[in-house]
PDB file of N, CA and C in Angstrom:
ATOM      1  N   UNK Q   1     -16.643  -3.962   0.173  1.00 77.00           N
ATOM      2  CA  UNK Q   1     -17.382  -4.069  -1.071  1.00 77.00           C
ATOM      3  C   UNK Q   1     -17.112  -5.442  -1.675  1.00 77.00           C
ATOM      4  N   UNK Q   2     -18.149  -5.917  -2.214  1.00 73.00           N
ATOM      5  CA  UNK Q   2     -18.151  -7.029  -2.998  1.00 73.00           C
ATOM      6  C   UNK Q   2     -17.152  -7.284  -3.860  1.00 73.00           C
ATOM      7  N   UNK Q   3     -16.408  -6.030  -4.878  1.00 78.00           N
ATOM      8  CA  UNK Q   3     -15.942  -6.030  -5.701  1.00 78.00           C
ATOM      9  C   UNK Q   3     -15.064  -4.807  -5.797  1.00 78.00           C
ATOM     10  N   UNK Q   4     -14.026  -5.061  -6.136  1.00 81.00           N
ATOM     11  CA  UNK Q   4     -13.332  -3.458  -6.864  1.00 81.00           C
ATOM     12  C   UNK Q   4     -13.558  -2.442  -7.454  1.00 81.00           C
ATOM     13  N   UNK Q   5     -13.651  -1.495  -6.764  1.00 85.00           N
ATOM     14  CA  UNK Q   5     -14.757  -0.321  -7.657  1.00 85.00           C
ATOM     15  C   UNK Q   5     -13.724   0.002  -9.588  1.00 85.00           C
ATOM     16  N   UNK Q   6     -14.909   0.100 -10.022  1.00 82.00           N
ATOM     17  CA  UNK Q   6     -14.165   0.295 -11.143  1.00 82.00           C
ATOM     18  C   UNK Q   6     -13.781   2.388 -11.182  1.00 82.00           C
ATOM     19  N   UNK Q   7     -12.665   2.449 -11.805  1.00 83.00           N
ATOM     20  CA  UNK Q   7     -13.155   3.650 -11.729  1.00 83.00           C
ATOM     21  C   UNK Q   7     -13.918   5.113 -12.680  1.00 83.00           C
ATOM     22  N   UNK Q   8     -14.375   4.443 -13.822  1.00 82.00           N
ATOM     23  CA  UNK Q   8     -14.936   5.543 -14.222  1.00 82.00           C
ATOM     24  C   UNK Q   8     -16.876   5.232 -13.095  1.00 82.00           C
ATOM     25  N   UNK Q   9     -16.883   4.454 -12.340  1.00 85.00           N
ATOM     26  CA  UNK Q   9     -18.366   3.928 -11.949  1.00 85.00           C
ATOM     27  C   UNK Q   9     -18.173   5.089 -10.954  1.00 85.00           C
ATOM     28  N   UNK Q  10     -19.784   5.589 -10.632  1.00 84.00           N
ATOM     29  CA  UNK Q  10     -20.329   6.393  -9.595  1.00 84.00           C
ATOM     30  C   UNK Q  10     -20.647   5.863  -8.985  1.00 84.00           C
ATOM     31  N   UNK Q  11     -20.510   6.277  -7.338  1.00 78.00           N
ATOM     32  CA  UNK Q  11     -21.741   5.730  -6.457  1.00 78.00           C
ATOM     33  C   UNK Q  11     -22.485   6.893  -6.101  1.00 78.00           C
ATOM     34  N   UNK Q  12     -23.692   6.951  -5.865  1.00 75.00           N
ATOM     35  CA  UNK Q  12     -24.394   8.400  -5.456  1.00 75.00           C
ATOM     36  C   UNK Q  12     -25.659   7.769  -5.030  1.00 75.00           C
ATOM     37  N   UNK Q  13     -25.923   6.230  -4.789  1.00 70.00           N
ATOM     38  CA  UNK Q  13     -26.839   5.948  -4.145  1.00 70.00           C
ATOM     39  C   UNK Q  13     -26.705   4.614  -3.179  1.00 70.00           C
ATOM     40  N   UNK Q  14     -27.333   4.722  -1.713  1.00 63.00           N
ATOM     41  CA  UNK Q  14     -27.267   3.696  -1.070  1.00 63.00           C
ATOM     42  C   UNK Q  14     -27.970   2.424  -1.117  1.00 63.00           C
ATOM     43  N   UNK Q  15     -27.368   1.984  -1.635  1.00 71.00           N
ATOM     44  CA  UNK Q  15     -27.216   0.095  -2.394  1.00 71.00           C
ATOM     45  C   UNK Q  15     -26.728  -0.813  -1.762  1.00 71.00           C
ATOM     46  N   UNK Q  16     -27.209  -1.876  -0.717  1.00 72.00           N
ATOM     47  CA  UNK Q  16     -26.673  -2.238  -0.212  1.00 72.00           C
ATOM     48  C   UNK Q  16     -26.413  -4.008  -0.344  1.00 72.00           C
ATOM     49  N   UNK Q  17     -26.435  -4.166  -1.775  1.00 74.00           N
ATOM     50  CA  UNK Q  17     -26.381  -5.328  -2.729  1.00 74.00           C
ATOM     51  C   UNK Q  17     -24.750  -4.692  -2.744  1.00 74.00           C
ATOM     52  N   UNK Q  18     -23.985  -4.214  -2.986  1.00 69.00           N
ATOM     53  CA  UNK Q  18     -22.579  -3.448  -3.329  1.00 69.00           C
ATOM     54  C   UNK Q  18     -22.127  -4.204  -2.082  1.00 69.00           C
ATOM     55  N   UNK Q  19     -22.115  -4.177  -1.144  1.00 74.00           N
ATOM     56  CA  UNK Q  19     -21.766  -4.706   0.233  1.00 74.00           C
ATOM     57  C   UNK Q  19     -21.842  -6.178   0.688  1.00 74.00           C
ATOM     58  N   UNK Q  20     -20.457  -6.841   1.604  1.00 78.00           N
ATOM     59  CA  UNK Q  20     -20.870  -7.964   1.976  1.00 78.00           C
ATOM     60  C   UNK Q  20     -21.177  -7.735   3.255  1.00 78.00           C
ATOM     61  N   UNK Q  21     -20.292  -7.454   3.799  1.00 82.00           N
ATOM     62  CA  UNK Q  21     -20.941  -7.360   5.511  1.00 82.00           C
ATOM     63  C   UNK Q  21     -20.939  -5.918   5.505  1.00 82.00           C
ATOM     64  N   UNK Q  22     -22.016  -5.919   6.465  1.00 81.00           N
ATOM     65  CA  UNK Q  22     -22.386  -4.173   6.822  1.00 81.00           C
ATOM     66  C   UNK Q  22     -22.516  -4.072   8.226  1.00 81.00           C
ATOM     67  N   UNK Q  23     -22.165  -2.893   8.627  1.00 83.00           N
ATOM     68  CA  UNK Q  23     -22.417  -2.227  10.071  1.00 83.00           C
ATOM     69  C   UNK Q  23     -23.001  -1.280  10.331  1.00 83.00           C
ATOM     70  N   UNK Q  24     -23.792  -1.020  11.279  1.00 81.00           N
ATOM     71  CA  UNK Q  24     -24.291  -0.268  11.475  1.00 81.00           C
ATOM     72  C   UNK Q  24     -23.913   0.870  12.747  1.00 81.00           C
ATOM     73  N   UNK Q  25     -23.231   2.452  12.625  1.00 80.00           N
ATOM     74  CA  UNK Q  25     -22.940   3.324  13.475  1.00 80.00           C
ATOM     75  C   UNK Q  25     -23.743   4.439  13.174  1.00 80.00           C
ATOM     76  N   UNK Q  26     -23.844   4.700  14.657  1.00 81.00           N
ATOM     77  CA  UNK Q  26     -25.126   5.510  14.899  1.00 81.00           C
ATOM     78  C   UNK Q  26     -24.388   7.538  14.829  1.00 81.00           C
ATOM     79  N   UNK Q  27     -24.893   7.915  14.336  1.00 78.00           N
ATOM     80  CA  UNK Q  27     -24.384   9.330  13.907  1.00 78.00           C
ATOM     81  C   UNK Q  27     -23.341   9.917  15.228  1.00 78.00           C
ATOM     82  N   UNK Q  28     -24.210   9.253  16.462  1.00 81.00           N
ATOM     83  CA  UNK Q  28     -23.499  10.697  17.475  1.00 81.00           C
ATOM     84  C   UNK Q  28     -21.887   9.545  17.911  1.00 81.00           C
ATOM     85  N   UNK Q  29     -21.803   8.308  17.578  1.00 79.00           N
ATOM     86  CA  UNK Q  29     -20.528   7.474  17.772  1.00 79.00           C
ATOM     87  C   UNK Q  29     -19.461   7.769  17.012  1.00 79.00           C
ATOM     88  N   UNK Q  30     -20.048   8.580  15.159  1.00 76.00           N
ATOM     89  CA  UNK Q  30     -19.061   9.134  14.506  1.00 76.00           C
ATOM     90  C   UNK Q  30     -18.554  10.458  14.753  1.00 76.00           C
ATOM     91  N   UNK Q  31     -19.694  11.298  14.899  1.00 78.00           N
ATOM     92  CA  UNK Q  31     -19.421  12.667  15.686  1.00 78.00           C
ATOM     93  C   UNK Q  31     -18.211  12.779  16.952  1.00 78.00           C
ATOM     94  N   UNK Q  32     -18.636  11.759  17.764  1.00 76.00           N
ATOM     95  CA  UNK Q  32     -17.578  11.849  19.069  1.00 76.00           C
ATOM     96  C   UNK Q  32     -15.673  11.184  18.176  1.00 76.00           C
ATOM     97  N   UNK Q  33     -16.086  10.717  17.135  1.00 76.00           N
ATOM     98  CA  UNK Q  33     -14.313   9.529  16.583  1.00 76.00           C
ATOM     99  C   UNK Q  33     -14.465  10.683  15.255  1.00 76.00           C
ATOM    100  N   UNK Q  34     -14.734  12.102  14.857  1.00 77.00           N
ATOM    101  CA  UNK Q  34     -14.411  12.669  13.828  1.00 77.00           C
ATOM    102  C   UNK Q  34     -13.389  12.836  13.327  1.00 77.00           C
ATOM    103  N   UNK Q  35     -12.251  13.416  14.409  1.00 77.00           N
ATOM    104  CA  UNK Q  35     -10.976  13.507  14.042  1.00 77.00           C
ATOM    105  C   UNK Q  35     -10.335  12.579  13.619  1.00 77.00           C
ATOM    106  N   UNK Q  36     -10.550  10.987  14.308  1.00 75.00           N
ATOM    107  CA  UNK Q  36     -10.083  10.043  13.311  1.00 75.00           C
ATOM    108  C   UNK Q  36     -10.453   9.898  12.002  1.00 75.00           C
ATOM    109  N   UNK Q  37     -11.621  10.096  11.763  1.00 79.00           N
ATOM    110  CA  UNK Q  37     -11.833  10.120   9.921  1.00 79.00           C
ATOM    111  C   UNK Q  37     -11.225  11.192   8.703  1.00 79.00           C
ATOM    112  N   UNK Q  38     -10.930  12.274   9.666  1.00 82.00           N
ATOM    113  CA  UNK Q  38     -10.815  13.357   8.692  1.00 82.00           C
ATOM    114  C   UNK Q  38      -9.440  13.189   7.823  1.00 82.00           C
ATOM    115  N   UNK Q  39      -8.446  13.068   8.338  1.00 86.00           N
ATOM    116  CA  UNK Q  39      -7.151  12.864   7.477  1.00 86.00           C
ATOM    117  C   UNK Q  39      -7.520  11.609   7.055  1.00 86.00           C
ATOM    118  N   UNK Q  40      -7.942  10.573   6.576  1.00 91.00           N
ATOM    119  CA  UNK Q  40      -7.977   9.291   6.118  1.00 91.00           C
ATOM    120  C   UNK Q  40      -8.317   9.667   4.565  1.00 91.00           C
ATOM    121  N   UNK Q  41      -6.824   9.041   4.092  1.00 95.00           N
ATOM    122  CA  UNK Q  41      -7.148   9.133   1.927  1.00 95.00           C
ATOM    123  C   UNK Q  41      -8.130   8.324   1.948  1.00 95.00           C
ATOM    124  N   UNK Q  42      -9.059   8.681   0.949  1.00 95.00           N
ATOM    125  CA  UNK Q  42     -10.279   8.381   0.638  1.00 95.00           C
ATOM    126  C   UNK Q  42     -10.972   8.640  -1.227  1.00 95.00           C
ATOM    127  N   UNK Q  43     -11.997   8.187  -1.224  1.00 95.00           N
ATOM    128  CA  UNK Q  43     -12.591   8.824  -2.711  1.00 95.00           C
ATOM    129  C   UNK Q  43     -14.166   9.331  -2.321  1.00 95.00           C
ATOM    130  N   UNK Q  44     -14.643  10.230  -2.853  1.00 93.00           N
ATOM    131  CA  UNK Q  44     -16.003  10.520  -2.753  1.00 93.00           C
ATOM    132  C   UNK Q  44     -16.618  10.219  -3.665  1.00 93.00           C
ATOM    133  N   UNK Q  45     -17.918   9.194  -3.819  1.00 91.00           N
ATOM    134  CA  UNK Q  45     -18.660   8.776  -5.202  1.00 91.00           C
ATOM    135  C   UNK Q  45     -17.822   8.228  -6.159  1.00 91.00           C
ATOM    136  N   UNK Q  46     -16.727   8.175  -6.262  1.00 91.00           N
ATOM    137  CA  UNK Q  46     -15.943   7.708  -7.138  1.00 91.00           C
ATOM    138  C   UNK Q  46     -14.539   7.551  -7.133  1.00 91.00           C
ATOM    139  N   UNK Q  47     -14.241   6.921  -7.243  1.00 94.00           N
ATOM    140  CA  UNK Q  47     -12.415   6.639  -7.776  1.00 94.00           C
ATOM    141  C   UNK Q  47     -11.590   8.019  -8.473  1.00 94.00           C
ATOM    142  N   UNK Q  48     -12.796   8.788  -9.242  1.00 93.00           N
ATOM    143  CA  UNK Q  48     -11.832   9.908 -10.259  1.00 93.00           C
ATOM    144  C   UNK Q  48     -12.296  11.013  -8.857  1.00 93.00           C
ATOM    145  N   UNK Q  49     -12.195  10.884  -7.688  1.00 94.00           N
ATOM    146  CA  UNK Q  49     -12.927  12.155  -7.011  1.00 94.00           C
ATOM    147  C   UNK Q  49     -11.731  11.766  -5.744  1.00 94.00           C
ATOM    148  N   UNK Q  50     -10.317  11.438  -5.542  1.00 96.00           N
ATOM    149  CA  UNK Q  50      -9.787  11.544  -4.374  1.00 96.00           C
ATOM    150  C   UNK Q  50     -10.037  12.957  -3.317  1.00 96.00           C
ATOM    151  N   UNK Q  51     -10.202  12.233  -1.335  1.00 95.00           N
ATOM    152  CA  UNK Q  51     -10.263  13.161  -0.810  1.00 95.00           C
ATOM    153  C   UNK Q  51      -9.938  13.158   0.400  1.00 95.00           C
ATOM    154  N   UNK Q  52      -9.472  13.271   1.296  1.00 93.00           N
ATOM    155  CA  UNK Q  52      -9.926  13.286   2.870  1.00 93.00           C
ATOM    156  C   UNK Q  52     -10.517  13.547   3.629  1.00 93.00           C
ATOM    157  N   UNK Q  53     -10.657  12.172   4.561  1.00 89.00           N
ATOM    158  CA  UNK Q  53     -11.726  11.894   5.202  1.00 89.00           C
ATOM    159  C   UNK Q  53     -13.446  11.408   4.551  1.00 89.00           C
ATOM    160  N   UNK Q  54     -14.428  11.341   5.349  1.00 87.00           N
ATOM    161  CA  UNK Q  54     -15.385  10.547   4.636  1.00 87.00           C
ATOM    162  C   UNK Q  54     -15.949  12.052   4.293  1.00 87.00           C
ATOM    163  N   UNK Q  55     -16.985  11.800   3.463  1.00 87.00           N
ATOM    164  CA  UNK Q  55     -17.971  12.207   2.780  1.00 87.00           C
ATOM    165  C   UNK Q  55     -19.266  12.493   3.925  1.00 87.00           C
ATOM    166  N   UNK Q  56     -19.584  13.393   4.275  1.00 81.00           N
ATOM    167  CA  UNK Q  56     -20.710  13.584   5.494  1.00 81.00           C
ATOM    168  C   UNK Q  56     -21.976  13.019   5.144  1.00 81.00           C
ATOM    169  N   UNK Q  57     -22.093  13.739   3.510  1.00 83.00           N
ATOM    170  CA  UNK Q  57     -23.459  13.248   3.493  1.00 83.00           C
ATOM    171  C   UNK Q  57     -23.312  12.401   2.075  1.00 83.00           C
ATOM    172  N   UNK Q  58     -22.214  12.009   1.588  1.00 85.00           N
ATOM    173  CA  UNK Q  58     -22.500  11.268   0.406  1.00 85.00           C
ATOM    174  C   UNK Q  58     -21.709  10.117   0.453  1.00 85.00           C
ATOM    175  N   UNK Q  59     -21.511   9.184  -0.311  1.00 89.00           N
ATOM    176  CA  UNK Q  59     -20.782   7.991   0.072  1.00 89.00           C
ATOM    177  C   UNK Q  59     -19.115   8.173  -0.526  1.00 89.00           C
ATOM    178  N   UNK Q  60     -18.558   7.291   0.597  1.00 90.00           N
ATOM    179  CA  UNK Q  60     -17.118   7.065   0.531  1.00 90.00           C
ATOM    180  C   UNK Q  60     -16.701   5.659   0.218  1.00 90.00           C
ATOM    181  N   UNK Q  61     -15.658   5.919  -0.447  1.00 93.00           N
ATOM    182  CA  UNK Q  61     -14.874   4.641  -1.024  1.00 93.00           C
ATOM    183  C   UNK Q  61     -13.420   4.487  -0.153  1.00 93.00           C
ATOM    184  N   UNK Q  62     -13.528   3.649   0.483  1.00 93.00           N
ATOM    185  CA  UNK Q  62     -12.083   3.513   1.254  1.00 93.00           C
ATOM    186  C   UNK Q  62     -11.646   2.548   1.067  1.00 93.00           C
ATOM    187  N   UNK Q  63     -10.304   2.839   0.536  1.00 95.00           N
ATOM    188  CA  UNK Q  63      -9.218   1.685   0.044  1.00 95.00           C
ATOM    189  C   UNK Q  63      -8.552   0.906   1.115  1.00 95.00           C
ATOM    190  N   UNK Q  64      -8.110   0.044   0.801  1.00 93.00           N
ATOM    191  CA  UNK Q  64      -8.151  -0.795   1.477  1.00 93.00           C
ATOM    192  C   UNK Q  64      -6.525  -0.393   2.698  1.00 93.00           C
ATOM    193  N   UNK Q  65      -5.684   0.115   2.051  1.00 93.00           N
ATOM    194  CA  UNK Q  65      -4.759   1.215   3.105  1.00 93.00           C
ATOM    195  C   UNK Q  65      -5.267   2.052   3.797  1.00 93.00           C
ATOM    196  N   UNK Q  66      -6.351   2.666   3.781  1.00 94.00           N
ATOM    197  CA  UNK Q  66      -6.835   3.461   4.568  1.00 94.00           C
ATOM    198  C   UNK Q  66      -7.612   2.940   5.562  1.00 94.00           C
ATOM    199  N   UNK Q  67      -8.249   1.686   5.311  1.00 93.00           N
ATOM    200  CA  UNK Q  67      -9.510   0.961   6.305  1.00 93.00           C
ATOM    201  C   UNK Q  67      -7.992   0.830   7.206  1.00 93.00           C
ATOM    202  N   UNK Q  68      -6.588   0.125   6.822  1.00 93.00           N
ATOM    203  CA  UNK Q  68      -6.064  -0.743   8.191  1.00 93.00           C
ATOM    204  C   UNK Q  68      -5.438   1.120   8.980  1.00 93.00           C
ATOM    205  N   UNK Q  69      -5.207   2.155   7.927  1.00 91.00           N
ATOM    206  CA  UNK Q  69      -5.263   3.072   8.428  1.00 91.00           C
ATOM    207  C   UNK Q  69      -6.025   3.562   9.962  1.00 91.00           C
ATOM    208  N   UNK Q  70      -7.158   3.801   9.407  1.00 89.00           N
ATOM    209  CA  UNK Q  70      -8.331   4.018  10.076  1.00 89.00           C
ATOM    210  C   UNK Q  70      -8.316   2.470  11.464  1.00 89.00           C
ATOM    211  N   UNK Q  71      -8.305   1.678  10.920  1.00 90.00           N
ATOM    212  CA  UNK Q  71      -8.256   0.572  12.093  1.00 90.00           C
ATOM    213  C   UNK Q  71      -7.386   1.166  13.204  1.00 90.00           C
ATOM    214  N   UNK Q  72      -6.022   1.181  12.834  1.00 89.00           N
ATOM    215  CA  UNK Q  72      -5.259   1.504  13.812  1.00 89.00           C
ATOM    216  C   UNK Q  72      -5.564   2.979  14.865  1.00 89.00           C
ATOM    217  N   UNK Q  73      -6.169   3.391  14.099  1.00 85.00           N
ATOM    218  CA  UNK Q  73      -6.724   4.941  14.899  1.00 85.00           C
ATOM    219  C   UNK Q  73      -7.531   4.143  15.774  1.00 85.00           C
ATOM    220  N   UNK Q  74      -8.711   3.075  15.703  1.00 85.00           N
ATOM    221  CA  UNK Q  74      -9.593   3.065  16.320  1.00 85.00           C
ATOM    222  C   UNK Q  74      -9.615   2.086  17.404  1.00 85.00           C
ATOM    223  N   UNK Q  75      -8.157   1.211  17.787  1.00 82.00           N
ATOM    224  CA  UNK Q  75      -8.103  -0.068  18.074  1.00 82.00           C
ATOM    225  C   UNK Q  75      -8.484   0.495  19.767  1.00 82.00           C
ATOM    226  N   UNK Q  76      -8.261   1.657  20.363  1.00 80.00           N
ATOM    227  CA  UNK Q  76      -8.136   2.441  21.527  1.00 80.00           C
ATOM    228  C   UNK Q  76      -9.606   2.393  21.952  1.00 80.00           C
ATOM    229  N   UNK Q  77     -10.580   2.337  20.636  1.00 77.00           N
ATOM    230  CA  UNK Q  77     -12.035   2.432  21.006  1.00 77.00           C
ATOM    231  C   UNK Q  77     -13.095   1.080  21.482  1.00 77.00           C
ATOM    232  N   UNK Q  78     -13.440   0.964  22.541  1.00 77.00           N
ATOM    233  CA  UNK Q  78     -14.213  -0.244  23.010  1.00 77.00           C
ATOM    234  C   UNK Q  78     -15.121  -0.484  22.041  1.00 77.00           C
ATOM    235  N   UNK Q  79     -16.031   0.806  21.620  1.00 79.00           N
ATOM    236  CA  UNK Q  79     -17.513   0.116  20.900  1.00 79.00           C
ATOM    237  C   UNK Q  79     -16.597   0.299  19.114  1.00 79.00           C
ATOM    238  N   UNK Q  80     -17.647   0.007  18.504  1.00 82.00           N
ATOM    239  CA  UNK Q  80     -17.222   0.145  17.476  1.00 82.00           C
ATOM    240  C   UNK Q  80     -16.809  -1.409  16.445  1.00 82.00           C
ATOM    241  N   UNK Q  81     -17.012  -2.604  17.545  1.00 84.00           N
ATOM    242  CA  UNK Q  81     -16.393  -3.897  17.289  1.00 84.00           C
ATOM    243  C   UNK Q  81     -17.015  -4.502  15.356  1.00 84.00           C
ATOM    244  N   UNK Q  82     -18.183  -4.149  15.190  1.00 86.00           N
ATOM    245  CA  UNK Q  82     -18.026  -4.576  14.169  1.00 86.00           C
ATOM    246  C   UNK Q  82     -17.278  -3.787  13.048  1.00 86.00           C
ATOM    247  N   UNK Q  83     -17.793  -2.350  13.194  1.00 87.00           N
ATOM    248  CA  UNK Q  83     -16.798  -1.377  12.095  1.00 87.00           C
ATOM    249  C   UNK Q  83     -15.179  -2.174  12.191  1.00 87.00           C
ATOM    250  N   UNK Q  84     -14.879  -2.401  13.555  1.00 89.00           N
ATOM    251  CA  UNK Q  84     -13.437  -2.636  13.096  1.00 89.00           C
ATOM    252  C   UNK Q  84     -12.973  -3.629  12.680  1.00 89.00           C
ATOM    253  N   UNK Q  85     -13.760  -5.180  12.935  1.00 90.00           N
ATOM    254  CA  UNK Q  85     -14.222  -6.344  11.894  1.00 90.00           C
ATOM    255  C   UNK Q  85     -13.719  -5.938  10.568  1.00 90.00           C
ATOM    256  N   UNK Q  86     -14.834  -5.192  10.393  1.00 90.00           N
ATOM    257  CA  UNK Q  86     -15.226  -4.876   8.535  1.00 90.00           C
ATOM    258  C   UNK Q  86     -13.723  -4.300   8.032  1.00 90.00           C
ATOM    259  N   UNK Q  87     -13.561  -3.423   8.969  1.00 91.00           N
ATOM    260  CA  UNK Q  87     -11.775  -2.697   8.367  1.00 91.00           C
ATOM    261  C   UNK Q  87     -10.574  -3.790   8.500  1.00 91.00           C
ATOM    262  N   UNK Q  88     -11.072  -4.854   9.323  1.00 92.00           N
ATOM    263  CA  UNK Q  88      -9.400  -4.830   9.497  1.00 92.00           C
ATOM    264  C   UNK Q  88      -9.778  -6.283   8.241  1.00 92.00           C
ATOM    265  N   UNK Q  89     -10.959  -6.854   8.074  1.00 91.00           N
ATOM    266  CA  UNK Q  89     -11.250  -7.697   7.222  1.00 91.00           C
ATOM    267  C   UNK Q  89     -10.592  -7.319   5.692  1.00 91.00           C
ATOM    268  N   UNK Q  90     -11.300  -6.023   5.308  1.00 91.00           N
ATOM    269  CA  UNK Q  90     -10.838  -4.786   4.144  1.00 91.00           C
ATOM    270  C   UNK Q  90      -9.517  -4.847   4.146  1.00 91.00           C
ATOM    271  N   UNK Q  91      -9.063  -4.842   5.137  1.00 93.00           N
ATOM    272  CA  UNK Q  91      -7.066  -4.595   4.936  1.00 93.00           C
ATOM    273  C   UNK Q  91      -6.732  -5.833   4.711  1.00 93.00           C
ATOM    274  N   UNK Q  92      -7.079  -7.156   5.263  1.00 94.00           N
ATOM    275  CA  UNK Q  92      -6.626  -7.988   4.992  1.00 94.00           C
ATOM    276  C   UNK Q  92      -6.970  -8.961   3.830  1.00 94.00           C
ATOM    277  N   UNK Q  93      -8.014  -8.285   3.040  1.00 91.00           N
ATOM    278  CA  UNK Q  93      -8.523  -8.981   1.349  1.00 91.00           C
ATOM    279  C   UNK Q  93      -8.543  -8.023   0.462  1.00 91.00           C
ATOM    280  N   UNK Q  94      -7.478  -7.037   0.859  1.00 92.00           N
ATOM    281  CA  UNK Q  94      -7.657  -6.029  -0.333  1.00 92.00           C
ATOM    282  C   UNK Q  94      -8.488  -5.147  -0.266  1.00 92.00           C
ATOM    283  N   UNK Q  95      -9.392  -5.113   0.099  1.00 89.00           N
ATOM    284  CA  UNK Q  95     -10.857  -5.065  -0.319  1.00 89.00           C
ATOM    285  C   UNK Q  95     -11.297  -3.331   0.136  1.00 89.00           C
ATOM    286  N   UNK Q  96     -12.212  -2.752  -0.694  1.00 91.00           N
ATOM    287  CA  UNK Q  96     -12.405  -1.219  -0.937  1.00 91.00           C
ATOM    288  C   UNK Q  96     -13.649  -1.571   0.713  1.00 91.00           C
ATOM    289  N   UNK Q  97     -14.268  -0.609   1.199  1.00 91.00           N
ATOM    290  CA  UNK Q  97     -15.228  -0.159   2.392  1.00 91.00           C
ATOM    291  C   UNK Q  97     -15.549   0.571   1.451  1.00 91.00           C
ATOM    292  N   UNK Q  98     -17.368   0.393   1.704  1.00 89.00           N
ATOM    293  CA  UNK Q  98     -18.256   1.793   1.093  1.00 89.00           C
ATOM    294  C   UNK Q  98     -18.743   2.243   2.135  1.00 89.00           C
ATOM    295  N   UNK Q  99     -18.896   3.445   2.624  1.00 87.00           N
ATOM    296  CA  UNK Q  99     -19.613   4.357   3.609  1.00 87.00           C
ATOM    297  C   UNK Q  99     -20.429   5.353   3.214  1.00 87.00           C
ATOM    298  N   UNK Q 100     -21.297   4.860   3.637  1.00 85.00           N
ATOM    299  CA  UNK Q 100     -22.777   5.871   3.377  1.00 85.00           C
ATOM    300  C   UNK Q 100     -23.284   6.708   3.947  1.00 85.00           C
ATOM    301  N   UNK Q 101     -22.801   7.891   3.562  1.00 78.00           N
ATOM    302  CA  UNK Q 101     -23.116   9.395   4.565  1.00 78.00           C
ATOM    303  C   UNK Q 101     -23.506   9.019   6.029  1.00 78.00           C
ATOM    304  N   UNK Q 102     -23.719   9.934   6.628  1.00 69.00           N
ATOM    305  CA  UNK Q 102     -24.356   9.879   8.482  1.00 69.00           C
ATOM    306  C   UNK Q 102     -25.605  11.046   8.116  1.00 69.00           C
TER     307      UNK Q 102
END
């Protein structure tokens, strides 16, 4: 994300001005890496909404411990090269990941 989510702010729509770099994964690539997402601390729509794992169909806020989190789950996976760009970028500027349902 561009910026630090504030937290009384919602997200509940896909905006992709909120974002600097984006990737694109195709539903059945997350389906097959689920178990890696599910324990990952997370927020749903918001900062006041902590949860684990992503949000299926609504957007997720992932802090920036959880992206190098999540990185390390995924370093085993060949495809996936830009998602893991974007995370390990996120871990290393601080920086929140927004994910937008599948």
């Amino acid at each position: 994300m561009k910026k630090v989510p504030a937290s009384e702010e919602m997200y509940e729509k896909y905006d992709l001005s909120l974002c600097g770099e984006t990737a694109a994964v195709e539903d059945d690539e997350v389906h097959a890496l689920w178990e890696h997402f599910g324990s990952i601390p997370c927020f749903w729509h918001s900062l006041q909404r902590p949860a684990q794992g992503l949000a299926y169909t609504g957007i997720t806020l992932i802090p920036p411990s959880s992206a190098k989190n999540l990185l390390d789950r995924l370093l085993q996976q060949e495809q996936l090269c830009s998602l893991k760009g974007i995370l390990h970028d996120a871990w290393e500027k601080g920086c929140y990941v927004i994910h937008f349902g599948i």
